Amino acid sequence: MNITIANSSILDVEADLLAIAVTPDTLSETLGAISEAFGGTLLDTLENDEFTGKAGSSASYATFGKIAAKRLIVLGMGDADTSGIQQAAGQAGHAARSRGVSSVALAMGTLDSTQSQLAIEAFYAGTYRFDKYKAEDKRKAPASQLTLIGDVNAEGVKRGQAVGGGQDLARDLVNEPAAAIYPESLADVALSLASDTMTVDVWDENKILAAGMGGIMGVGQGSDRKPRFIHMIYKPAGTPRKKIALVGKGVTFDAGGYSLKPSGSMLTMRCDMAGSAAVIGAMKSIRDLAPDVEVHGIVGAVENLVSGNAYKLGDILTMYSGKTVEIHNTDAEGRLVLADCITYASKLDVDCIVDLATLTGAAVVALGDHYVALFSKDDDLSSSLLNSSVDAGENVWQLPLPDHYKDQLKAEWGTIKNVGGRSAGCITAALFLSEFVDGPKWAHMDIAGPAFLDKKFRHFVPGGTGVMVPTLTRFVES
Ligand code: BES
Ligand code: MN
Ligand code: ZN
């Protein structure tokens, strides 16, 4: 998509679709001239249509040649806060893609650098579709031209494109069926992102086995698609100000193993690599944003299936850290994969580790489909992540990590069990992971709810959301 900033008037701009975002206060002033061009009718029509400028609201009209643009959509952005800007720009992208138009003009008034970035990210998010498996006549191409009208910040627009591109990649990776995205092909996508500033190293199953990563090997042994361990490193040109590791759960399909999931719960389990998609998407954005921070992207990629070779209940896995884990449920596999990755990240001399995973249904029960659950014992790290999420307009909520809940993980034969009891499943999962952190500050984000939408929400179509790419990129730069 080609994006330009223009100083044209909203009456003269030529586009298939002109989207104008207003607040209740700016509505009549912004639309006065167009209303006049329409013979004084637009403002009355909007009033009849009960459009008041509320965030997320919209009204769409044909222009009958009265202005240069072919169609007009008026978008409410409430008081133009983060969510208002996001919803308006997101609806603009969504409407443009639904209509299959090739040129869009977007007028949102004055946007500073932060707001410009946010608007572009949301426009990307609204534009996104996963329609490559649809018949050709059912697909609509994204607009090739976006013209931004008004006082918009060019640097912010560029940054928004970098983040939007990474988020689109994360969504594609989640949406692709497990037949297309499996450990090896996921690693190939990571390899394709290598550049002057980004190296990508992939270990095959022999190397993972030789290293002693018993968590990754144990979960992955039931599949013909062998595990991969992925280590991406972004290095800035100068001396890095900080070193950060992002770790992602890359279970490309989670059948549950012998603790088999019921069919309904298994249906969307291609989404179980959304943590790794967030990491790989964020690494792409980070490469393009070029911050002065060193960032490691680490992914354990496996499939959790049933076969004559799959791991079993009662198995005892020897992890990369040397700890042994009793398997009480083969469906609690993500923590085993992540544990090895976290041990690896602990050896890297980084300041902090942030892991992302579709780890537990319990996180969805606790916070629903629209909040990421954050866990950390480090207050600086958690506030930094929370602040980044507020800036990005993504929802993150912190839950506690009480040490005494670890009693639920007490093992009979090994160091630790891989599941606790019925209560606080997302907390005991996080506590399990904490046992494998050795040195750096650490935070865990359970994205099981927001990573994948069963139905449309605002300007997000169903499927993968690319959640946390906007938050992670801001976090890295903060
Ligand atoms: N991948 C699932 C968690 C999940 C659930 C992700 C719903 C996205 C949506 C994870 O591997 C899992 O199966 N967790 C179990 C853990 C339990 C066995 C302790 C769960 O949440 O039921
Ligand atoms: Mn599972
Ligand atoms: Zn899983």
Short mmCIF file of C-alpha atoms and ligand atoms in Angstrom, two decimals:
data_model
loop_
_atom_site.label_atom_id
_atom_site.label_comp_id
_atom_site.label_asym_id
_atom_site.label_seq_id
_atom_site.Cartn_x
_atom_site.Cartn_y
_atom_site.Cartn_z
CA MET A 1 0.00 0.00 0.00
CA ASN A 2 1.36 3.37 -1.03
CA ILE A 3 0.73 6.03 1.62
CA THR A 4 1.01 9.74 0.96
CA ILE A 5 0.29 12.78 3.07
CA ALA A 6 -1.57 15.48 1.14
CA ASN A 7 -2.74 18.95 1.88
CA SER A 8 -5.76 18.75 -0.40
CA SER A 9 -9.21 19.83 0.70
CA ILE A 10 -11.74 17.12 1.46
CA LEU A 11 -13.90 18.50 -1.35
CA ASP A 12 -11.23 18.04 -4.02
CA VAL A 13 -9.45 14.84 -3.03
CA GLU A 14 -9.93 12.12 -5.62
CA ALA A 15 -10.50 8.71 -4.12
CA ASP A 16 -12.89 5.79 -4.35
CA LEU A 17 -13.59 6.26 -0.68
CA LEU A 18 -13.19 9.34 1.48
CA ALA A 19 -13.22 8.57 5.20
CA ILE A 20 -13.59 11.49 7.58
CA ALA A 21 -13.21 10.98 11.31
CA VAL A 22 -14.89 13.44 13.65
CA THR A 23 -15.55 13.96 17.33
CA PRO A 24 -18.94 15.21 18.57
CA ASP A 25 -17.28 18.65 18.84
CA THR A 26 -15.64 18.77 15.41
CA LEU A 27 -18.53 17.18 13.50
CA SER A 28 -20.32 20.25 12.19
CA GLU A 29 -17.19 22.29 11.51
CA THR A 30 -15.40 19.45 9.71
CA LEU A 31 -18.38 18.51 7.59
CA GLY A 32 -19.78 22.00 6.99
CA ALA A 33 -18.23 22.46 3.54
CA ILE A 34 -19.25 18.99 2.35
CA SER A 35 -22.71 19.50 3.72
CA GLU A 36 -22.94 22.67 1.65
CA ALA A 37 -21.70 20.85 -1.46
CA PHE A 38 -24.54 18.39 -0.82
CA GLY A 39 -27.01 21.26 -0.82
CA GLY A 40 -26.92 21.63 2.96
CA THR A 41 -28.24 18.12 3.57
CA LEU A 42 -25.36 16.12 5.03
CA LEU A 43 -25.49 17.41 8.59
CA ASP A 44 -29.26 16.88 8.74
CA THR A 45 -28.92 13.41 7.28
CA LEU A 46 -26.30 12.51 9.86
CA GLU A 47 -28.62 13.73 12.57
CA ASN A 48 -31.47 11.67 11.12
CA ASP A 49 -29.17 8.68 11.06
CA GLU A 50 -28.42 9.35 14.73
CA PHE A 51 -24.73 9.82 14.03
CA THR A 52 -23.23 11.88 16.83
CA GLY A 53 -19.51 11.08 16.55
CA LYS A 54 -19.48 8.32 19.13
CA ALA A 55 -16.33 6.15 18.96
CA GLY A 56 -16.81 3.22 16.60
CA SER A 57 -19.91 4.63 14.88
CA SER A 58 -20.04 5.21 11.14
CA ALA A 59 -22.33 6.44 8.37
CA SER A 60 -21.71 5.86 4.68
CA TYR A 61 -23.08 7.82 1.70
CA ALA A 62 -22.82 8.01 -2.08
CA THR A 63 -21.53 11.42 -3.21
CA PHE A 64 -23.35 11.66 -6.60
CA GLY A 65 -20.47 13.71 -8.03
CA LYS A 66 -20.99 16.56 -5.53
CA ILE A 67 -17.41 16.15 -4.32
CA ALA A 68 -14.40 14.55 -6.04
CA ALA A 69 -14.45 11.37 -3.95
CA LYS A 70 -16.90 8.67 -5.06
CA ARG A 71 -18.13 7.62 -1.64
CA LEU A 72 -18.07 9.20 1.78
CA ILE A 73 -17.86 7.48 5.12
CA VAL A 74 -18.09 9.52 8.31
CA LEU A 75 -16.49 7.91 11.34
CA GLY A 76 -16.93 8.73 15.01
CA MET A 77 -13.83 8.85 17.19
CA GLY A 78 -15.44 9.92 20.47
CA ASP A 79 -13.05 12.22 22.27
CA ALA A 80 -10.20 11.15 19.94
CA ASP A 81 -8.38 9.15 22.59
CA THR A 82 -6.35 6.04 21.75
CA SER A 83 -9.39 3.82 21.38
CA GLY A 84 -11.33 6.46 19.41
CA ILE A 85 -8.53 6.98 16.88
CA GLN A 86 -8.02 3.24 16.62
CA GLN A 87 -11.69 2.48 16.02
CA ALA A 88 -12.16 5.21 13.43
CA ALA A 89 -9.02 4.37 11.43
CA GLY A 90 -9.79 0.66 11.82
CA GLN A 91 -13.32 1.12 10.46
CA ALA A 92 -11.90 3.09 7.52
CA GLY A 93 -9.59 0.20 6.64
CA HIS A 94 -12.34 -2.33 7.17
CA ALA A 95 -14.85 -0.45 4.99
CA ALA A 96 -12.29 0.08 2.23
CA ARG A 97 -11.40 -3.62 2.08
CA SER A 98 -15.02 -4.77 2.27
CA ARG A 99 -15.85 -2.60 -0.73
CA GLY A 100 -12.67 -3.61 -2.55
CA VAL A 101 -11.82 0.00 -3.42
CA SER A 102 -8.38 0.80 -4.75
CA SER A 103 -7.91 4.33 -3.40
CA VAL A 104 -8.80 5.71 0.01
CA ALA A 105 -8.48 9.18 1.47
CA LEU A 106 -8.49 9.47 5.25
CA ALA A 107 -9.02 12.73 7.11
CA MET A 108 -8.67 12.63 10.89
CA GLY A 109 -7.70 16.22 11.65
CA THR A 110 -4.36 16.87 13.32
CA LEU A 111 -2.43 13.80 14.42
CA ASP A 112 0.90 13.91 16.24
CA SER A 113 3.54 11.23 15.76
CA THR A 114 2.04 8.81 18.29
CA GLN A 115 -1.49 9.26 16.96
CA SER A 116 -0.38 8.94 13.35
CA GLN A 117 1.34 5.64 14.15
CA LEU A 118 -1.73 4.37 15.96
CA ALA A 119 -4.04 5.34 13.07
CA ILE A 120 -1.89 3.57 10.47
CA GLU A 121 -1.64 0.44 12.61
CA ALA A 122 -5.44 0.40 12.98
CA PHE A 123 -5.95 1.02 9.28
CA TYR A 124 -3.75 -1.99 8.57
CA ALA A 125 -5.66 -4.06 11.13
CA GLY A 126 -9.03 -3.13 9.60
CA THR A 127 -7.77 -3.81 6.08
CA TYR A 128 -6.50 -7.30 6.92
CA ARG A 129 -8.26 -10.35 5.49
CA PHE A 130 -7.26 -13.99 5.21
CA ASP A 131 -8.94 -14.91 1.94
CA LYS A 132 -6.25 -16.74 -0.02
CA TYR A 133 -8.24 -19.99 0.12
CA LYS A 134 -11.43 -18.32 -1.16
CA ALA A 135 -12.49 -18.46 -4.81
CA GLU A 136 -10.87 -15.65 -6.76
CA ASP A 137 -14.14 -13.79 -7.35
CA LYS A 138 -14.76 -13.74 -3.61
CA ARG A 139 -11.46 -12.04 -2.82
CA LYS A 140 -11.04 -8.30 -2.64
CA ALA A 141 -7.63 -6.72 -3.01
CA PRO A 142 -6.48 -4.20 -0.40
CA ALA A 143 -6.40 -0.56 -1.49
CA SER A 144 -3.23 0.34 -3.34
CA GLN A 145 -3.30 4.02 -2.37
CA LEU A 146 -3.98 5.68 0.98
CA THR A 147 -3.96 9.47 1.03
CA LEU A 148 -3.82 11.08 4.44
CA ILE A 149 -5.35 14.51 4.59
CA GLY A 150 -4.47 17.02 7.26
CA ASP A 151 -1.61 17.60 9.64
CA VAL A 152 -0.27 14.05 9.90
CA ASN A 153 3.21 13.08 11.13
CA ALA A 154 5.29 11.31 8.44
CA GLU A 155 7.62 9.60 10.92
CA GLY A 156 4.64 8.20 12.83
CA VAL A 157 3.14 6.93 9.57
CA LYS A 158 6.36 5.08 8.75
CA ARG A 159 6.46 3.51 12.18
CA GLY A 160 2.82 2.50 11.86
CA GLN A 161 3.62 0.75 8.58
CA ALA A 162 6.48 -1.16 10.23
CA VAL A 163 4.25 -2.34 13.07
CA GLY A 164 1.29 -3.01 10.78
CA GLY A 165 3.47 -5.18 8.54
CA GLY A 166 4.65 -7.27 11.51
CA GLN A 167 1.13 -7.66 12.83
CA ASP A 168 -0.16 -8.76 9.40
CA LEU A 169 2.56 -11.43 9.31
CA ALA A 170 1.60 -12.66 12.78
CA ARG A 171 -2.04 -12.92 11.69
CA ASP A 172 -1.17 -14.86 8.54
CA LEU A 173 0.96 -17.30 10.54
CA VAL A 174 -1.90 -17.97 12.96
CA ASN A 175 -4.56 -18.21 10.24
CA GLU A 176 -2.64 -20.64 8.02
CA PRO A 177 -3.77 -24.22 8.62
CA ALA A 178 -1.43 -26.56 10.48
CA ALA A 179 -0.83 -28.32 7.15
CA ALA A 180 0.91 -25.16 5.93
CA ILE A 181 2.51 -23.88 9.13
CA TYR A 182 4.33 -26.66 10.98
CA PRO A 183 7.66 -26.43 12.84
CA GLU A 184 9.89 -26.51 9.79
CA SER A 185 7.83 -24.08 7.70
CA LEU A 186 7.48 -21.72 10.67
CA ALA A 187 11.28 -21.75 10.94
CA ASP A 188 11.52 -21.01 7.20
CA VAL A 189 9.41 -17.89 7.72
CA ALA A 190 11.77 -16.77 10.49
CA LEU A 191 14.77 -17.46 8.22
CA SER A 192 13.21 -15.33 5.48
CA LEU A 193 13.40 -12.30 7.80
CA ALA A 194 17.21 -12.39 8.06
CA SER A 195 18.94 -9.15 7.07
CA ASP A 196 22.09 -7.06 7.76
CA THR A 197 20.86 -6.45 11.28
CA MET A 198 19.02 -9.73 11.89
CA THR A 199 20.51 -13.21 12.12
CA VAL A 200 18.34 -16.31 12.31
CA ASP A 201 19.56 -19.66 13.59
CA VAL A 202 17.39 -22.79 13.35
CA TRP A 203 18.10 -26.06 15.17
CA ASP A 204 16.65 -29.31 13.83
CA GLU A 205 15.50 -32.20 16.02
CA ASN A 206 18.99 -33.73 16.23
CA LYS A 207 20.48 -30.54 17.58
CA ILE A 208 17.57 -30.02 20.00
CA LEU A 209 18.02 -33.59 21.26
CA ALA A 210 21.78 -33.24 21.56
CA ALA A 211 21.35 -30.00 23.53
CA GLY A 212 19.14 -31.86 26.00
CA MET A 213 15.94 -29.92 25.47
CA GLY A 214 13.72 -32.70 26.82
CA GLY A 215 10.62 -30.50 27.04
CA ILE A 216 10.59 -29.64 23.34
CA MET A 217 11.57 -33.18 22.31
CA GLY A 218 9.00 -34.81 24.60
CA VAL A 219 6.04 -32.79 23.31
CA GLY A 220 7.21 -33.02 19.70
CA GLN A 221 7.99 -36.73 19.54
CA GLY A 222 4.44 -37.76 18.59
CA SER A 223 4.45 -35.94 15.27
CA ASP A 224 6.04 -36.78 11.93
CA ARG A 225 6.73 -33.05 11.65
CA LYS A 226 9.85 -32.75 13.76
CA PRO A 227 10.47 -29.88 16.20
CA ARG A 228 12.51 -26.81 15.42
CA PHE A 229 14.19 -24.35 17.77
CA ILE A 230 14.44 -20.84 16.38
CA HIS A 231 16.75 -18.08 17.60
CA MET A 232 16.52 -14.71 15.86
CA ILE A 233 18.84 -11.87 16.89
CA TYR A 234 18.35 -8.22 15.99
CA LYS A 235 21.49 -6.16 16.66
CA PRO A 236 21.48 -2.36 16.34
CA ALA A 237 24.34 -0.59 14.55
CA GLY A 238 25.83 0.94 17.72
CA THR A 239 26.17 -0.37 21.27
CA PRO A 240 22.78 -1.65 22.46
CA ARG A 241 21.13 0.29 25.27
CA LYS A 242 19.46 -2.89 26.56
CA LYS A 243 19.18 -6.57 25.71
CA ILE A 244 15.75 -8.19 25.59
CA ALA A 245 14.60 -11.74 24.89
CA LEU A 246 11.13 -12.41 23.49
CA VAL A 247 10.10 -16.05 23.79
CA GLY A 248 7.12 -17.54 21.95
CA LYS A 249 5.13 -20.76 22.27
CA GLY A 250 5.10 -22.30 18.82
CA VAL A 251 2.77 -25.29 19.10
CA THR A 252 1.70 -25.36 15.45
CA PHE A 253 -1.14 -27.73 16.34
CA ASP A 254 -2.32 -28.80 19.79
CA ALA A 255 -4.45 -31.94 19.70
CA GLY A 256 -3.76 -32.35 23.41
CA GLY A 257 -1.76 -35.55 22.95
CA TYR A 258 -3.07 -38.59 24.87
CA SER A 259 -4.97 -36.15 27.13
CA LEU A 260 -6.87 -35.61 23.89
CA LYS A 261 -8.95 -32.49 23.39
CA PRO A 262 -12.61 -32.86 22.42
CA SER A 263 -13.19 -32.04 18.78
CA GLY A 264 -14.78 -28.65 19.43
CA SER A 265 -11.79 -27.43 21.47
CA MET A 266 -9.34 -28.81 18.91
CA LEU A 267 -10.89 -27.07 15.92
CA THR A 268 -8.97 -23.81 16.26
CA MET A 269 -5.78 -25.20 17.79
CA ARG A 270 -3.71 -24.10 14.82
CA CYS A 271 -3.75 -20.85 16.83
CA ASP A 272 -1.50 -22.43 19.46
CA MET A 273 1.56 -20.91 17.86
CA ALA A 274 0.21 -17.36 18.29
CA GLY A 275 2.90 -16.57 20.88
CA SER A 276 5.57 -17.44 18.36
CA ALA A 277 3.67 -15.50 15.68
CA ALA A 278 3.71 -12.43 17.95
CA VAL A 279 7.46 -12.86 18.46
CA ILE A 280 8.24 -13.39 14.76
CA GLY A 281 5.90 -10.56 13.74
CA ALA A 282 7.43 -8.24 16.33
CA MET A 283 10.96 -9.19 15.18
CA LYS A 284 10.02 -8.19 11.63
CA SER A 285 8.68 -4.85 12.89
CA ILE A 286 11.74 -4.35 15.10
CA ARG A 287 14.06 -5.02 12.17
CA ASP A 288 12.22 -2.31 10.22
CA LEU A 289 12.03 0.16 13.13
CA ALA A 290 15.75 -0.33 13.96
CA PRO A 291 15.73 0.58 17.68
CA ASP A 292 19.02 0.86 19.65
CA VAL A 293 18.22 -2.29 21.63
CA GLU A 294 19.41 -5.86 21.07
CA VAL A 295 16.45 -8.21 20.74
CA HIS A 296 16.45 -11.99 20.78
CA GLY A 297 13.41 -13.78 19.38
CA ILE A 298 13.23 -17.36 20.61
CA VAL A 299 10.67 -19.93 19.51
CA GLY A 300 10.12 -23.57 20.36
CA ALA A 301 8.13 -25.03 17.45
CA VAL A 302 6.40 -28.41 17.86
CA GLU A 303 3.18 -30.28 17.14
CA ASN A 304 1.35 -31.96 20.03
CA LEU A 305 -0.24 -35.07 18.50
CA VAL A 306 -1.16 -38.66 19.26
CA SER A 307 0.84 -41.53 17.75
CA GLY A 308 2.75 -44.68 18.64
CA ASN A 309 5.65 -42.45 19.54
CA ALA A 310 3.87 -39.68 21.44
CA TYR A 311 4.78 -38.84 25.03
CA LYS A 312 2.55 -40.36 27.68
CA LEU A 313 1.02 -39.61 31.03
CA GLY A 314 3.44 -40.61 33.76
CA ASP A 315 6.48 -39.92 31.60
CA ILE A 316 9.26 -38.00 33.31
CA LEU A 317 11.01 -35.51 31.04
CA THR A 318 14.50 -34.23 31.72
CA MET A 319 14.44 -30.60 30.76
CA TYR A 320 17.20 -28.39 29.29
CA SER A 321 17.72 -26.95 32.79
CA GLY A 322 18.30 -30.43 34.25
CA LYS A 323 15.03 -30.39 36.23
CA THR A 324 12.70 -33.35 35.73
CA VAL A 325 8.99 -32.96 35.03
CA GLU A 326 6.28 -35.53 35.72
CA ILE A 327 3.67 -35.51 32.97
CA HIS A 328 0.20 -35.58 34.51
CA ASN A 329 -1.54 -34.17 31.45
CA THR A 330 -0.12 -34.17 27.91
CA ASP A 331 -2.35 -31.21 27.05
CA ALA A 332 -0.29 -28.98 29.36
CA GLU A 333 2.44 -29.02 26.70
CA GLY A 334 3.08 -25.33 26.11
CA ARG A 335 4.82 -24.83 29.43
CA LEU A 336 7.22 -27.71 28.63
CA VAL A 337 8.22 -26.13 25.34
CA LEU A 338 8.49 -22.67 26.85
CA ALA A 339 10.50 -23.91 29.83
CA ASP A 340 13.35 -25.05 27.58
CA CYS A 341 13.23 -21.78 25.65
CA ILE A 342 13.28 -19.78 28.89
CA THR A 343 16.29 -21.75 30.16
CA TYR A 344 18.03 -20.98 26.86
CA ALA A 345 17.13 -17.27 27.11
CA SER A 346 18.41 -17.18 30.70
CA LYS A 347 21.89 -18.03 29.41
CA LEU A 348 21.97 -15.12 26.96
CA ASP A 349 23.02 -12.27 29.25
CA VAL A 350 19.80 -10.33 28.54
CA ASP A 351 18.23 -7.76 30.89
CA CYS A 352 14.81 -9.33 30.65
CA ILE A 353 12.77 -12.16 29.19
CA VAL A 354 9.17 -11.72 28.06
CA ASP A 355 7.38 -14.88 26.99
CA LEU A 356 4.11 -15.03 25.05
CA ALA A 357 1.87 -18.04 24.84
CA THR A 358 -1.65 -19.29 24.24
CA LEU A 359 -1.00 -21.17 27.44
CA THR A 360 -4.26 -21.83 29.30
CA GLY A 361 -8.00 -21.92 28.89
CA ALA A 362 -7.99 -20.67 32.49
CA ALA A 363 -6.71 -17.27 31.31
CA VAL A 364 -9.75 -17.05 29.02
CA VAL A 365 -12.08 -18.02 31.88
CA ALA A 366 -10.49 -15.34 34.08
CA LEU A 367 -10.28 -12.42 31.64
CA GLY A 368 -12.37 -13.32 28.59
CA ASP A 369 -11.48 -12.97 24.93
CA HIS A 370 -10.16 -9.43 25.01
CA TYR A 371 -7.55 -9.25 27.77
CA VAL A 372 -4.03 -10.63 27.86
CA ALA A 373 -3.02 -11.97 31.29
CA LEU A 374 0.31 -10.59 32.49
CA PHE A 375 2.43 -12.22 35.19
CA SER A 376 5.67 -10.87 36.65
CA LYS A 377 7.39 -10.49 39.99
CA ASP A 378 9.28 -7.46 38.71
CA ASP A 379 7.29 -4.25 39.12
CA ASP A 380 9.43 -2.20 36.72
CA LEU A 381 9.06 -4.78 33.99
CA SER A 382 5.31 -5.19 34.47
CA SER A 383 4.64 -1.44 34.53
CA SER A 384 6.74 -1.01 31.44
CA LEU A 385 4.74 -3.69 29.62
CA LEU A 386 1.44 -2.30 30.92
CA ASN A 387 2.38 1.23 29.79
CA SER A 388 3.36 -0.05 26.36
CA SER A 389 0.03 -1.85 26.06
CA VAL A 390 -1.88 1.34 26.96
CA ASP A 391 0.08 3.28 24.32
CA ALA A 392 -0.62 0.54 21.78
CA GLY A 393 -4.32 0.43 22.63
CA GLU A 394 -4.14 -3.27 23.55
CA ASN A 395 -5.70 -4.76 26.69
CA VAL A 396 -3.38 -6.31 29.27
CA TRP A 397 -4.28 -7.10 32.87
CA GLN A 398 -1.87 -8.25 35.55
CA LEU A 399 -2.63 -11.28 37.73
CA PRO A 400 -0.71 -12.32 40.86
CA LEU A 401 2.06 -14.91 41.19
CA PRO A 402 1.71 -16.14 44.79
CA ASP A 403 4.55 -18.54 45.56
CA HIS A 404 2.48 -20.77 47.82
CA TYR A 405 0.28 -21.80 44.87
CA LYS A 406 3.33 -23.78 43.77
CA ASP A 407 2.24 -26.42 46.29
CA GLN A 408 -0.11 -27.61 43.52
CA LEU A 409 2.91 -28.56 41.42
CA LYS A 410 4.64 -30.77 44.00
CA ALA A 411 5.90 -33.96 42.36
CA GLU A 412 6.16 -37.49 43.68
CA TRP A 413 9.12 -38.68 41.57
CA GLY A 414 10.47 -35.73 39.61
CA THR A 415 11.30 -32.09 40.42
CA ILE A 416 7.86 -30.77 39.50
CA LYS A 417 4.51 -31.82 37.96
CA ASN A 418 3.36 -30.20 34.72
CA VAL A 419 -0.15 -29.39 36.02
CA GLY A 420 -1.70 -28.15 39.23
CA GLY A 421 -5.25 -28.61 40.46
CA ARG A 422 -8.48 -27.12 39.16
CA SER A 423 -8.08 -23.64 40.57
CA ALA A 424 -6.10 -20.72 39.09
CA GLY A 425 -4.79 -22.75 36.16
CA CYS A 426 -3.21 -19.74 34.46
CA ILE A 427 -1.34 -18.83 37.65
CA THR A 428 0.03 -22.32 38.29
CA ALA A 429 1.10 -22.46 34.64
CA ALA A 430 2.99 -19.18 35.11
CA LEU A 431 4.51 -20.47 38.36
CA PHE A 432 5.67 -23.57 36.51
CA LEU A 433 7.48 -21.34 33.99
CA SER A 434 9.06 -19.28 36.79
CA GLU A 435 10.96 -22.40 37.87
CA PHE A 436 12.97 -22.22 34.64
CA VAL A 437 13.97 -18.55 34.79
CA ASP A 438 17.56 -18.25 35.91
CA GLY A 439 18.88 -14.70 36.18
CA PRO A 440 17.11 -12.10 34.03
CA LYS A 441 13.90 -10.29 34.97
CA TRP A 442 10.97 -12.16 33.54
CA ALA A 443 7.35 -11.58 32.52
CA HIS A 444 4.83 -14.00 31.07
CA MET A 445 1.87 -13.05 28.87
CA ASP A 446 -0.93 -15.56 28.44
CA ILE A 447 -2.60 -14.54 25.17
CA ALA A 448 -5.01 -17.53 24.93
CA GLY A 449 -8.07 -15.23 24.80
CA PRO A 450 -7.20 -12.40 22.40
CA ALA A 451 -4.90 -14.34 20.03
CA PHE A 452 -7.78 -15.75 18.01
CA LEU A 453 -11.30 -14.42 17.50
CA ASP A 454 -14.19 -16.78 16.78
CA LYS A 455 -16.28 -13.90 15.51
CA LYS A 456 -15.69 -10.40 14.19
CA PHE A 457 -14.84 -7.80 16.83
CA ARG A 458 -14.81 -4.11 15.88
CA HIS A 459 -12.55 -3.86 12.82
CA PHE A 460 -10.94 -7.26 13.38
CA VAL A 461 -12.22 -10.10 11.19
CA PRO A 462 -12.44 -13.57 12.81
CA GLY A 463 -9.19 -15.52 13.19
CA GLY A 464 -5.69 -14.51 14.25
CA THR A 465 -5.31 -10.99 15.62
CA GLY A 466 -1.54 -10.51 15.82
CA VAL A 467 -2.12 -9.40 19.39
CA MET A 468 0.87 -7.95 21.26
CA VAL A 469 2.90 -7.00 18.18
CA PRO A 470 2.03 -3.31 18.79
CA THR A 471 2.73 -3.65 22.52
CA LEU A 472 6.04 -5.52 22.11
CA THR A 473 7.43 -3.07 19.58
CA ARG A 474 6.63 -0.16 21.91
CA PHE A 475 8.06 -2.03 24.86
CA VAL A 476 11.35 -2.67 23.03
CA GLU A 477 11.66 1.00 22.15
CA SER A 478 10.71 2.34 25.59
N1 BES B 1 -3.26 -24.48 23.97
C1 BES B 1 -3.98 -24.75 25.16
C2 BES B 1 -4.59 -23.50 25.80
C3 BES B 1 -5.63 -22.75 25.01
C4 BES B 1 -6.96 -22.90 25.30
C5 BES B 1 -5.26 -21.85 24.04
C6 BES B 1 -7.91 -22.19 24.61
C7 BES B 1 -6.21 -21.13 23.33
C8 BES B 1 -7.54 -21.30 23.63
C9 BES B 1 -3.05 -25.39 26.17
O1 BES B 1 -2.01 -26.15 25.66
C10 BES B 1 -3.87 -26.29 27.01
O2 BES B 1 -4.39 -27.23 26.48
N2 BES B 1 -3.99 -25.99 28.30
C11 BES B 1 -4.75 -26.79 29.19
C12 BES B 1 -3.95 -26.91 30.47
C13 BES B 1 -4.54 -27.90 31.43
C14 BES B 1 -4.40 -29.30 30.87
C15 BES B 1 -3.82 -27.77 32.74
C16 BES B 1 -6.07 -26.07 29.45
O3 BES B 1 -6.08 -24.85 29.51
O4 BES B 1 -7.08 -26.75 29.52
MN MN B 2 -2.57 -28.14 25.27
ZN ZN B 3 -1.37 -25.67 23.81
#
